[in-house]
PDB file of C-alpha atoms in Angstrom:
ATOM      1  CA  MET U   1     130.745  75.919  87.351  1.00 44.00           C
ATOM      2  CA  SER U   2     132.286  76.516  84.051  1.00 44.00           C
ATOM      3  CA  ASN U   3     135.893  75.316  82.448  1.00 46.00           C
ATOM      4  CA  TRP U   4     136.432  73.042  85.448  1.00 43.00           C
ATOM      5  CA  ASN U   5     137.749  70.105  82.903  1.00 45.00           C
ATOM      6  CA  ASN U   6     140.558  72.676  81.790  1.00 45.00           C
ATOM      7  CA  THR U   7     143.064  71.249  83.911  1.00 49.00           C
ATOM      8  CA  SER U   8     143.348  68.301  86.116  1.00 58.00           C
ATOM      9  CA  SER U   9     143.682  69.911  89.497  1.00 59.00           C
ATOM     10  CA  GLU U  10     140.306  71.456  88.816  1.00 57.00           C
ATOM     11  CA  LYS U  11     138.586  68.275  87.631  1.00 59.00           C
ATOM     12  CA  TRP U  12     140.338  66.531  90.666  1.00 62.00           C
ATOM     13  CA  PHE U  13     138.769  69.132  93.079  1.00 63.00           C
ATOM     14  CA  THR U  14     135.440  68.954  91.367  1.00 60.00           C
ATOM     15  CA  ASP U  15     135.642  64.891  91.164  1.00 63.00           C
ATOM     16  CA  LYS U  16     136.196  64.734  95.059  1.00 64.00           C
ATOM     17  CA  LEU U  17     133.388  67.536  95.741  1.00 64.00           C
ATOM     18  CA  PHE U  18     130.895  65.799  94.061  1.00 64.00           C
ATOM     19  CA  ASP U  19     132.324  62.325  95.536  1.00 65.00           C
ATOM     20  CA  LYS U  20     131.642  63.432  98.646  1.00 64.00           C
ATOM     21  CA  ILE U  21     128.055  64.648  97.779  1.00 56.00           C
ATOM     22  CA  GLU U  22     127.380  61.024  96.328  1.00 62.00           C
ATOM     23  CA  GLU U  23     128.947  59.367  99.596  1.00 63.00           C
ATOM     24  CA  GLU U  24     126.576  61.602 101.616  1.00 59.00           C
ATOM     25  CA  ASN U  25     123.240  61.253  99.729  1.00 60.00           C
ATOM     26  CA  ASN U  26     121.599  58.762 101.850  1.00 60.00           C
ATOM     27  CA  LEU U  27     122.244  61.561 104.549  1.00 71.00           C
ATOM     28  CA  TYR U  28     121.453  64.104 102.518  1.00 71.00           C
ATOM     29  CA  PHE U  29     117.940  63.822 101.670  1.00 72.00           C
ATOM     30  CA  GLN U  30     117.165  63.064 105.364  1.00 77.00           C
ATOM     31  CA  LYS U  31     118.389  66.706 105.984  1.00 78.00           C
ATOM     32  CA  SER U  32     115.852  69.551 106.799  1.00 84.00           C
ATOM     33  CA  GLN U  33     115.349  72.555 104.508  1.00 84.00           C
ATOM     34  CA  LYS U  34     117.617  74.274 106.839  1.00 85.00           C
ATOM     35  CA  GLU U  35     120.192  71.918 107.016  1.00 86.00           C
ATOM     36  CA  LYS U  36     120.250  71.595 102.939  1.00 88.00           C
ATOM     37  CA  LYS U  37     120.566  75.130 103.094  1.00 88.00           C
ATOM     38  CA  GLN U  38     123.849  75.516 105.304  1.00 90.00           C
ATOM     39  CA  TYR U  39     125.426  72.492 103.852  1.00 89.00           C
ATOM     40  CA  TRP U  40     125.120  74.262 100.416  1.00 91.00           C
ATOM     41  CA  VAL U  41     126.207  77.325 101.560  1.00 91.00           C
ATOM     42  CA  TRP U  42     129.240  75.367 102.709  1.00 91.00           C
ATOM     43  CA  ILE U  43     129.924  73.641  99.618  1.00 89.00           C
ATOM     44  CA  ILE U  44     129.775  76.885  97.141  1.00 92.00           C
ATOM     45  CA  THR U  45     131.771  78.863  99.418  1.00 91.00           C
ATOM     46  CA  ARG U  46     134.618  76.242  99.611  1.00 89.00           C
ATOM     47  CA  VAL U  47     134.443  76.253  95.813  1.00 90.00           C
ATOM     48  CA  PHE U  48     134.603  79.929  95.973  1.00 91.00           C
ATOM     49  CA  HIS U  49     137.883  79.810  97.611  1.00 87.00           C
ATOM     50  CA  GLU U  50     139.154  77.629  94.926  1.00 86.00           C
ATOM     51  CA  LEU U  51     138.566  79.473  92.260  1.00 85.00           C
ATOM     52  CA  GLU U  52     140.839  81.315  89.795  1.00 78.00           C
ATOM     53  CA  ASN U  53     140.745  84.372  88.190  1.00 76.00           C
ATOM     54  CA  TRP U  54     139.068  83.245  84.880  1.00 81.00           C
ATOM     55  CA  GLU U  55     136.520  80.954  86.505  1.00 87.00           C
ATOM     56  CA  LYS U  56     132.911  80.931  87.412  1.00 92.00           C
ATOM     57  CA  ILE U  57     130.385  79.013  89.426  1.00 92.00           C
ATOM     58  CA  ASP U  58     127.780  77.642  87.033  1.00 92.00           C
ATOM     59  CA  ILE U  59     124.563  77.534  89.408  1.00 92.00           C
ATOM     60  CA  SER U  60     122.974  75.299  86.860  1.00 90.00           C
ATOM     61  CA  GLU U  61     125.222  72.293  87.091  1.00 90.00           C
ATOM     62  CA  TYR U  62     124.363  72.326  90.812  1.00 90.00           C
ATOM     63  CA  ARG U  63     120.833  71.752  90.039  1.00 88.00           C
ATOM     64  CA  GLU U  64     121.369  68.687  88.468  1.00 83.00           C
ATOM     65  CA  THR U  65     122.323  67.332  91.909  1.00 83.00           C
ATOM     66  CA  GLU U  66     120.089  69.697  94.274  1.00 87.00           C
ATOM     67  CA  PRO U  67     116.938  70.893  91.792  1.00 88.00           C
ATOM     68  CA  ASN U  68     116.092  73.253  94.640  1.00 88.00           C
ATOM     69  CA  ILE U  69     119.671  75.044  94.844  1.00 90.00           C
ATOM     70  CA  ASP U  70     118.103  78.164  93.601  1.00 89.00           C
ATOM     71  CA  LEU U  71     116.302  78.459  97.096  1.00 88.00           C
ATOM     72  CA  PHE U  72     119.882  78.809  98.683  1.00 90.00           C
ATOM     73  CA  LEU U  73     121.409  80.975  96.327  1.00 90.00           C
ATOM     74  CA  ASN U  74     120.686  84.342  98.560  1.00 89.00           C
ATOM     75  CA  ASP U  75     122.096  82.899 101.475  1.00 90.00           C
ATOM     76  CA  ILE U  76     125.097  81.581  99.534  1.00 92.00           C
ATOM     77  CA  ILE U  77     125.858  85.128  98.146  1.00 90.00           C
ATOM     78  CA  TYR U  78     125.229  86.436 101.518  1.00 88.00           C
ATOM     79  CA  ASN U  79     127.744  84.402 103.197  1.00 90.00           C
ATOM     80  CA  ILE U  80     130.211  84.921 100.517  1.00 91.00           C
ATOM     81  CA  GLU U  81     129.503  88.804 100.716  1.00 88.00           C
ATOM     82  CA  SER U  82     129.998  88.574 104.887  1.00 87.00           C
ATOM     83  CA  TYR U  83     133.908  88.173 104.315  1.00 86.00           C
ATOM     84  CA  HIS U  84     134.757  88.996 100.770  1.00 88.00           C
ATOM     85  CA  TRP U  85     136.423  92.399  99.891  1.00 88.00           C
ATOM     86  CA  GLU U  86     134.091  92.897  96.857  1.00 88.00           C
ATOM     87  CA  GLY U  87     130.115  93.833  97.073  1.00 88.00           C
ATOM     88  CA  ARG U  88     127.056  91.967  96.198  1.00 87.00           C
ATOM     89  CA  GLU U  89     126.845  92.707  92.533  1.00 89.00           C
ATOM     90  CA  ASP U  90     130.488  92.416  91.486  1.00 91.00           C
ATOM     91  CA  ILE U  91     130.633  89.130  93.295  1.00 91.00           C
ATOM     92  CA  ILE U  92     127.549  87.897  91.169  1.00 90.00           C
ATOM     93  CA  ASN U  93     128.921  89.215  88.338  1.00 91.00           C
ATOM     94  CA  ASN U  94     132.647  88.332  88.516  1.00 90.00           C
ATOM     95  CA  TYR U  95     132.087  84.779  89.853  1.00 92.00           C
ATOM     96  CA  PHE U  96     128.701  83.196  88.798  1.00 93.00           C
ATOM     97  CA  ILE U  97     127.153  82.328  85.900  1.00 92.00           C
ATOM     98  CA  LEU U  98     123.044  82.700  86.865  1.00 91.00           C
ATOM     99  CA  ASP U  99     120.885  81.482  83.992  1.00 91.00           C
ATOM    100  CA  ASN U 100     117.184  82.529  84.252  1.00 91.00           C
ATOM    101  CA  GLN U 101     115.664  80.377  86.551  1.00 90.00           C
ATOM    102  CA  ALA U 102     118.710  81.292  88.974  1.00 88.00           C
ATOM    103  CA  LYS U 103     118.399  85.080  88.493  1.00 89.00           C
ATOM    104  CA  LYS U 104     114.410  85.188  88.908  1.00 87.00           C
ATOM    105  CA  ALA U 105     115.266  83.108  92.246  1.00 83.00           C
ATOM    106  CA  LEU U 106     117.637  85.573  93.488  1.00 83.00           C
ATOM    107  CA  GLU U 107     115.588  88.653  92.786  1.00 83.00           C
ATOM    108  CA  ILE U 108     112.821  87.034  94.964  1.00 76.00           C
ATOM    109  CA  GLN U 109     114.589  85.944  97.534  1.00 72.00           C
ATOM    110  CA  SER U 110     116.246  89.504  97.476  1.00 68.00           C
ATOM    111  CA  ASN U 111     112.936  91.334  97.547  1.00 67.00           C
ATOM    112  CA  ILE U 112     111.573  89.185 100.311  1.00 60.00           C
ATOM    113  CA  SER U 113     114.974  89.943 102.298  1.00 58.00           C
ATOM    114  CA  ASN U 114     114.506  93.370 101.661  1.00 58.00           C
ATOM    115  CA  ASN U 115     111.032  93.398 102.858  1.00 54.00           C
ATOM    116  CA  ALA U 116     111.516  91.510 106.233  1.00 48.00           C
ATOM    117  CA  GLU U 117     114.337  94.047 106.969  1.00 51.00           C
ATOM    118  CA  GLN U 118     111.828  96.809 106.456  1.00 52.00           C
ATOM    119  CA  VAL U 119     109.375  94.991 108.868  1.00 47.00           C
ATOM    120  CA  GLU U 120     112.209  94.568 111.470  1.00 48.00           C
ATOM    121  CA  ASN U 121     113.168  98.456 111.274  1.00 49.00           C
ATOM    122  CA  THR U 122     109.371  99.257 111.430  1.00 48.00           C
ATOM    123  CA  ILE U 123     108.969  97.052 114.430  1.00 45.00           C
ATOM    124  CA  SER U 124     112.281  98.275 116.250  1.00 46.00           C
ATOM    125  CA  SER U 125     110.889 101.814 115.489  1.00 57.00           C
ATOM    126  CA  LYS U 126     107.912 101.130 117.559  1.00 67.00           C
ATOM    127  CA  THR U 127     107.696 102.808 121.282  1.00 71.00           C
ATOM    128  CA  ASP U 128     105.929 102.052 124.404  1.00 65.00           C
ATOM    129  CA  LYS U 129     104.981 105.777 125.071  1.00 70.00           C
ATOM    130  CA  ILE U 130     104.838 108.797 123.092  1.00 71.00           C
ATOM    131  CA  GLU U 131     107.573 111.392 123.734  1.00 62.00           C
ATOM    132  CA  TRP U 132     106.879 114.376 125.912  1.00 61.00           C
ATOM    133  CA  ILE U 133     103.387 113.033 127.125  1.00 72.00           C
ATOM    134  CA  ASN U 134     103.641 111.362 130.493  1.00 74.00           C
ATOM    135  CA  ILE U 135     100.135 110.344 130.490  1.00 81.00           C
ATOM    136  CA  SER U 136      98.037 106.902 130.725  1.00 85.00           C
ATOM    137  CA  ASN U 137      96.117 105.771 127.768  1.00 85.00           C
ATOM    138  CA  GLU U 138      93.149 106.297 129.522  1.00 88.00           C
ATOM    139  CA  GLU U 139      93.704 110.297 130.118  1.00 87.00           C
ATOM    140  CA  LEU U 140      94.869 110.541 126.681  1.00 86.00           C
ATOM    141  CA  ALA U 141      91.643 108.675 125.108  1.00 86.00           C
ATOM    142  CA  GLU U 142      89.915 110.981 127.634  1.00 87.00           C
ATOM    143  CA  LYS U 143      91.446 114.325 125.904  1.00 86.00           C
ATOM    144  CA  VAL U 144      90.953 113.178 122.235  1.00 86.00           C
ATOM    145  CA  TRP U 145      87.108 112.293 123.379  1.00 85.00           C
ATOM    146  CA  ASP U 146      86.599 116.027 124.613  1.00 83.00           C
ATOM    147  CA  LEU U 147      87.029 117.019 120.520  1.00 86.00           C
ATOM    148  CA  PHE U 148      83.891 118.181 118.839  1.00 82.00           C
ATOM    149  CA  TYR U 149      82.953 115.493 116.711  1.00 87.00           C
ATOM    150  CA  ASP U 150      84.189 117.140 113.211  1.00 86.00           C
ATOM    151  CA  SER U 151      87.577 117.394 114.763  1.00 87.00           C
ATOM    152  CA  LEU U 152      87.416 114.131 115.854  1.00 88.00           C
ATOM    153  CA  SER U 153      86.724 112.607 113.036  1.00 88.00           C
ATOM    154  CA  SER U 154      89.905 114.964 111.637  1.00 88.00           C
ATOM    155  CA  PHE U 155      91.665 112.964 114.076  1.00 88.00           C
ATOM    156  CA  ILE U 156      90.919 109.681 113.448  1.00 90.00           C
ATOM    157  CA  SER U 157      91.269 110.370 109.734  1.00 88.00           C
ATOM    158  CA  SER U 158      94.728 111.207 110.244  1.00 86.00           C
ATOM    159  CA  LEU U 159      95.580 108.521 112.323  1.00 88.00           C
ATOM    160  CA  TRP U 160      94.039 105.971 109.734  1.00 86.00           C
ATOM    161  CA  GLU U 161      96.753 107.265 107.199  1.00 84.00           C
ATOM    162  CA  GLN U 162      99.579 106.756 109.578  1.00 84.00           C
ATOM    163  CA  ILE U 163      98.710 103.520 110.537  1.00 83.00           C
ATOM    164  CA  ASP U 164     100.871 100.659 108.614  1.00 79.00           C
ATOM    165  CA  ASN U 165      98.294  97.790 109.174  1.00 85.00           C
ATOM    166  CA  LYS U 166      95.715  97.880 106.387  1.00 86.00           C
ATOM    167  CA  GLU U 167      92.787  96.373 108.085  1.00 90.00           C
ATOM    168  CA  ILE U 168      93.330  98.496 110.961  1.00 90.00           C
ATOM    169  CA  SER U 169      93.407 101.427 108.469  1.00 89.00           C
ATOM    170  CA  GLU U 170      90.471 100.676 106.943  1.00 91.00           C
ATOM    171  CA  LEU U 171      88.502  99.955 110.193  1.00 93.00           C
ATOM    172  CA  LEU U 172      89.817 103.716 111.304  1.00 92.00           C
ATOM    173  CA  LYS U 173      88.956 105.399 108.140  1.00 91.00           C
ATOM    174  CA  GLU U 174      85.449 104.078 108.533  1.00 94.00           C
ATOM    175  CA  ALA U 175      85.160 105.077 112.156  1.00 93.00           C
ATOM    176  CA  SER U 176      86.150 108.469 111.042  1.00 91.00           C
ATOM    177  CA  LYS U 177      83.150 108.643 108.612  1.00 93.00           C
ATOM    178  CA  ASN U 178      80.698 107.577 111.523  1.00 93.00           C
ATOM    179  CA  ILE U 179      82.133 110.190 113.408  1.00 92.00           C
ATOM    180  CA  MET U 180      81.518 112.889 110.900  1.00 92.00           C
ATOM    181  CA  ASN U 181      78.123 111.355 110.129  1.00 92.00           C
ATOM    182  CA  ALA U 182      77.588 111.837 113.786  1.00 88.00           C
ATOM    183  CA  TRP U 183      78.397 115.521 113.523  1.00 88.00           C
ATOM    184  CA  ASN U 184      76.305 116.191 110.734  1.00 90.00           C
ATOM    185  CA  ILE U 185      73.405 114.823 112.867  1.00 89.00           C
ATOM    186  CA  CYS U 186      74.445 116.999 116.026  1.00 81.00           C
ATOM    187  CA  LEU U 187      74.896 119.928 113.723  1.00 79.00           C
ATOM    188  CA  PRO U 188      71.596 121.798 113.502  1.00 75.00           C
ATOM    189  CA  TYR U 189      71.262 121.769 117.370  1.00 67.00           C
ATOM    190  CA  VAL U 190      74.581 123.352 118.038  1.00 64.00           C
ATOM    191  CA  SER U 191      73.875 126.579 119.629  1.00 57.00           C
ATOM    192  CA  ASP U 192      76.252 129.427 119.884  1.00 51.00           C
ATOM    193  CA  ASP U 193      77.042 128.736 123.502  1.00 47.00           C
ATOM    194  CA  PHE U 194      78.381 125.053 122.637  1.00 46.00           C
ATOM    195  CA  PRO U 195      81.791 126.296 122.304  1.00 45.00           C
ATOM    196  CA  GLU U 196      81.860 127.273 125.827  1.00 45.00           C
ATOM    197  CA  MET U 197      80.860 123.687 127.129  1.00 49.00           C
ATOM    198  CA  LYS U 198      83.502 120.603 127.361  1.00 60.00           C
ATOM    199  CA  HIS U 199      84.321 120.080 123.899  1.00 64.00           C
ATOM    200  CA  THR U 200      87.076 121.731 122.106  1.00 67.00           C
ATOM    201  CA  ALA U 201      88.394 122.120 118.510  1.00 64.00           C
ATOM    202  CA  ASP U 202      92.032 121.049 119.380  1.00 70.00           C
ATOM    203  CA  VAL U 203      93.614 118.492 122.037  1.00 70.00           C
ATOM    204  CA  LYS U 204      94.181 120.780 125.126  1.00 70.00           C
ATOM    205  CA  TRP U 205      97.182 120.481 127.754  1.00 62.00           C
ATOM    206  CA  LEU U 206      99.559 118.483 125.679  1.00 68.00           C
ATOM    207  CA  ASP U 207     102.819 119.949 124.988  1.00 64.00           C
ATOM    208  CA  ILE U 208     102.888 118.840 121.422  1.00 69.00           C
ATOM    209  CA  GLY U 209     100.509 119.211 118.046  1.00 72.00           C
ATOM    210  CA  ARG U 210      97.888 117.581 116.491  1.00 75.00           C
ATOM    211  CA  GLU U 211      99.911 116.129 114.165  1.00 78.00           C
ATOM    212  CA  GLU U 212     102.610 115.104 116.432  1.00 81.00           C
ATOM    213  CA  LEU U 213     100.263 113.599 118.530  1.00 84.00           C
ATOM    214  CA  VAL U 214      99.123 111.314 115.665  1.00 83.00           C
ATOM    215  CA  LYS U 215     102.178 110.366 114.751  1.00 84.00           C
ATOM    216  CA  GLY U 216     103.304 109.513 118.237  1.00 84.00           C
ATOM    217  CA  ILE U 217     100.051 107.365 118.793  1.00 86.00           C
ATOM    218  CA  SER U 218     100.855 105.580 115.398  1.00 84.00           C
ATOM    219  CA  ASN U 219     104.350 104.749 116.433  1.00 84.00           C
ATOM    220  CA  LEU U 220     103.353 102.974 119.595  1.00 85.00           C
ATOM    221  CA  GLY U 221     103.792  99.174 119.983  1.00 83.00           C
ATOM    222  CA  ASN U 222     100.926  96.935 119.298  1.00 87.00           C
ATOM    223  CA  THR U 223     100.468  96.270 123.100  1.00 88.00           C
ATOM    224  CA  GLU U 224      99.644 100.200 123.913  1.00 90.00           C
ATOM    225  CA  LEU U 225      98.113 100.971 120.759  1.00 90.00           C
ATOM    226  CA  SER U 226      95.859  98.323 121.470  1.00 91.00           C
ATOM    227  CA  ASP U 227      95.110  99.516 124.888  1.00 92.00           C
ATOM    228  CA  PHE U 228      94.730 103.104 123.812  1.00 91.00           C
ATOM    229  CA  LEU U 229      91.982 102.000 121.015  1.00 93.00           C
ATOM    230  CA  GLU U 230      89.978  99.907 123.401  1.00 94.00           C
ATOM    231  CA  LYS U 231      89.667 102.897 126.086  1.00 92.00           C
ATOM    232  CA  PHE U 232      89.241 105.195 123.090  1.00 92.00           C
ATOM    233  CA  SER U 233      86.101 103.090 122.175  1.00 93.00           C
ATOM    234  CA  LEU U 234      84.869 102.724 125.492  1.00 93.00           C
ATOM    235  CA  LYS U 235      84.669 106.590 125.440  1.00 91.00           C
ATOM    236  CA  ILE U 236      82.759 106.887 122.318  1.00 91.00           C
ATOM    237  CA  GLU U 237      80.606 104.120 123.808  1.00 92.00           C
ATOM    238  CA  LYS U 238      79.501 106.184 126.616  1.00 89.00           C
ATOM    239  CA  ASP U 239      78.269 108.604 124.124  1.00 88.00           C
ATOM    240  CA  TRP U 240      76.467 106.149 122.153  1.00 90.00           C
ATOM    241  CA  GLU U 241      74.591 104.816 125.597  1.00 88.00           C
ATOM    242  CA  ALA U 242      73.370 108.393 126.589  1.00 86.00           C
ATOM    243  CA  ASP U 243      72.048 109.248 123.263  1.00 84.00           C
ATOM    244  CA  LYS U 244      70.487 105.668 123.034  1.00 84.00           C
ATOM    245  CA  TRP U 245      68.622 106.405 126.165  1.00 87.00           C
ATOM    246  CA  ARG U 246      67.461 109.924 124.611  1.00 83.00           C
ATOM    247  CA  TRP U 247      66.190 107.783 121.733  1.00 86.00           C
ATOM    248  CA  ARG U 248      68.637 109.658 119.206  1.00 85.00           C
ATOM    249  CA  ILE U 249      68.476 106.632 117.162  1.00 88.00           C
ATOM    250  CA  LYS U 250      70.301 107.737 113.977  1.00 91.00           C
ATOM    251  CA  LEU U 251      73.107 109.442 116.312  1.00 88.00           C
ATOM    252  CA  ALA U 252      73.398 106.375 118.533  1.00 88.00           C
ATOM    253  CA  ASN U 253      73.986 103.862 115.583  1.00 91.00           C
ATOM    254  CA  GLU U 254      76.592 105.958 114.227  1.00 91.00           C
ATOM    255  CA  LEU U 255      78.337 106.257 117.524  1.00 91.00           C
ATOM    256  CA  PHE U 256      77.950 102.412 118.277  1.00 93.00           C
ATOM    257  CA  THR U 257      79.571 101.683 114.438  1.00 93.00           C
ATOM    258  CA  CYS U 258      82.289 103.730 115.491  1.00 93.00           C
ATOM    259  CA  SER U 259      83.194 102.284 118.819  1.00 92.00           C
ATOM    260  CA  ASP U 260      82.840  98.859 117.347  1.00 94.00           C
ATOM    261  CA  LYS U 261      85.489  99.834 114.648  1.00 93.00           C
ATOM    262  CA  LEU U 262      87.875 101.050 117.243  1.00 94.00           C
ATOM    263  CA  LYS U 263      87.302  97.955 119.357  1.00 94.00           C
ATOM    264  CA  LYS U 264      87.634  95.703 116.297  1.00 94.00           C
ATOM    265  CA  SER U 265      90.829  97.711 115.566  1.00 93.00           C
ATOM    266  CA  SER U 266      92.301  97.148 119.222  1.00 92.00           C
ATOM    267  CA  ASP U 267      91.276  93.298 118.963  1.00 94.00           C
ATOM    268  CA  ILE U 268      93.499  93.062 115.912  1.00 92.00           C
ATOM    269  CA  LEU U 269      96.464  93.812 117.565  1.00 87.00           C
ATOM    270  CA  LYS U 270      95.879  91.587 120.535  1.00 82.00           C
TER     271      LYS U 270
END
């Protein structure tokens, strides 16, 4: 607070306020961090109610009583903002005096709150199934597995670019490289009639394109995305098993590594 000693009425209120704090000191220092935050939100909101037009709340003065007052500053501002007619920036500029320590703390807390909100929005946008696709993860994994390895590599590459989790994204990026290596190993043996076989260049019998499909998979909730990646891993594992028994060692190694990274991605989400 600044200029609180200019009139006897303001001094009386200030004295009574800090008398109350002094009386509760023993109890106060036994409070949890959450209880202390609630306490100071109430105290400074009460002071805010008593301000005259020319007065401001100097946070540095409260720091003398509570050294960690800066930790509660964002919650204090938010509480005042929730019912006051002015916006956040106007409240800060018109009613508070913030030193560098308070400004830095408020900036950090605001960033944390914004990041938390972004995470919450991201979580809330997750879905249990892909819109327009009424098939199980097993069937979806089967259809993706039917792709030629070059198309499959491109598919996984598109998927890792959409995944928010950095650890999973890196695993999928490497898995995409493994499948492309597998394709390069197979390429000399691909005959003209190979396209007539089971494998395809695009995911068949779905009502959406590949980009929409990749986006839909990336938007799945953790449980469903984990389940899909696990089933997808098992499909690649079948190829690995088949080529291992045919002594196609280089090819089998790439497939095994890809399957393993898909499984690890699935496990992270569990």
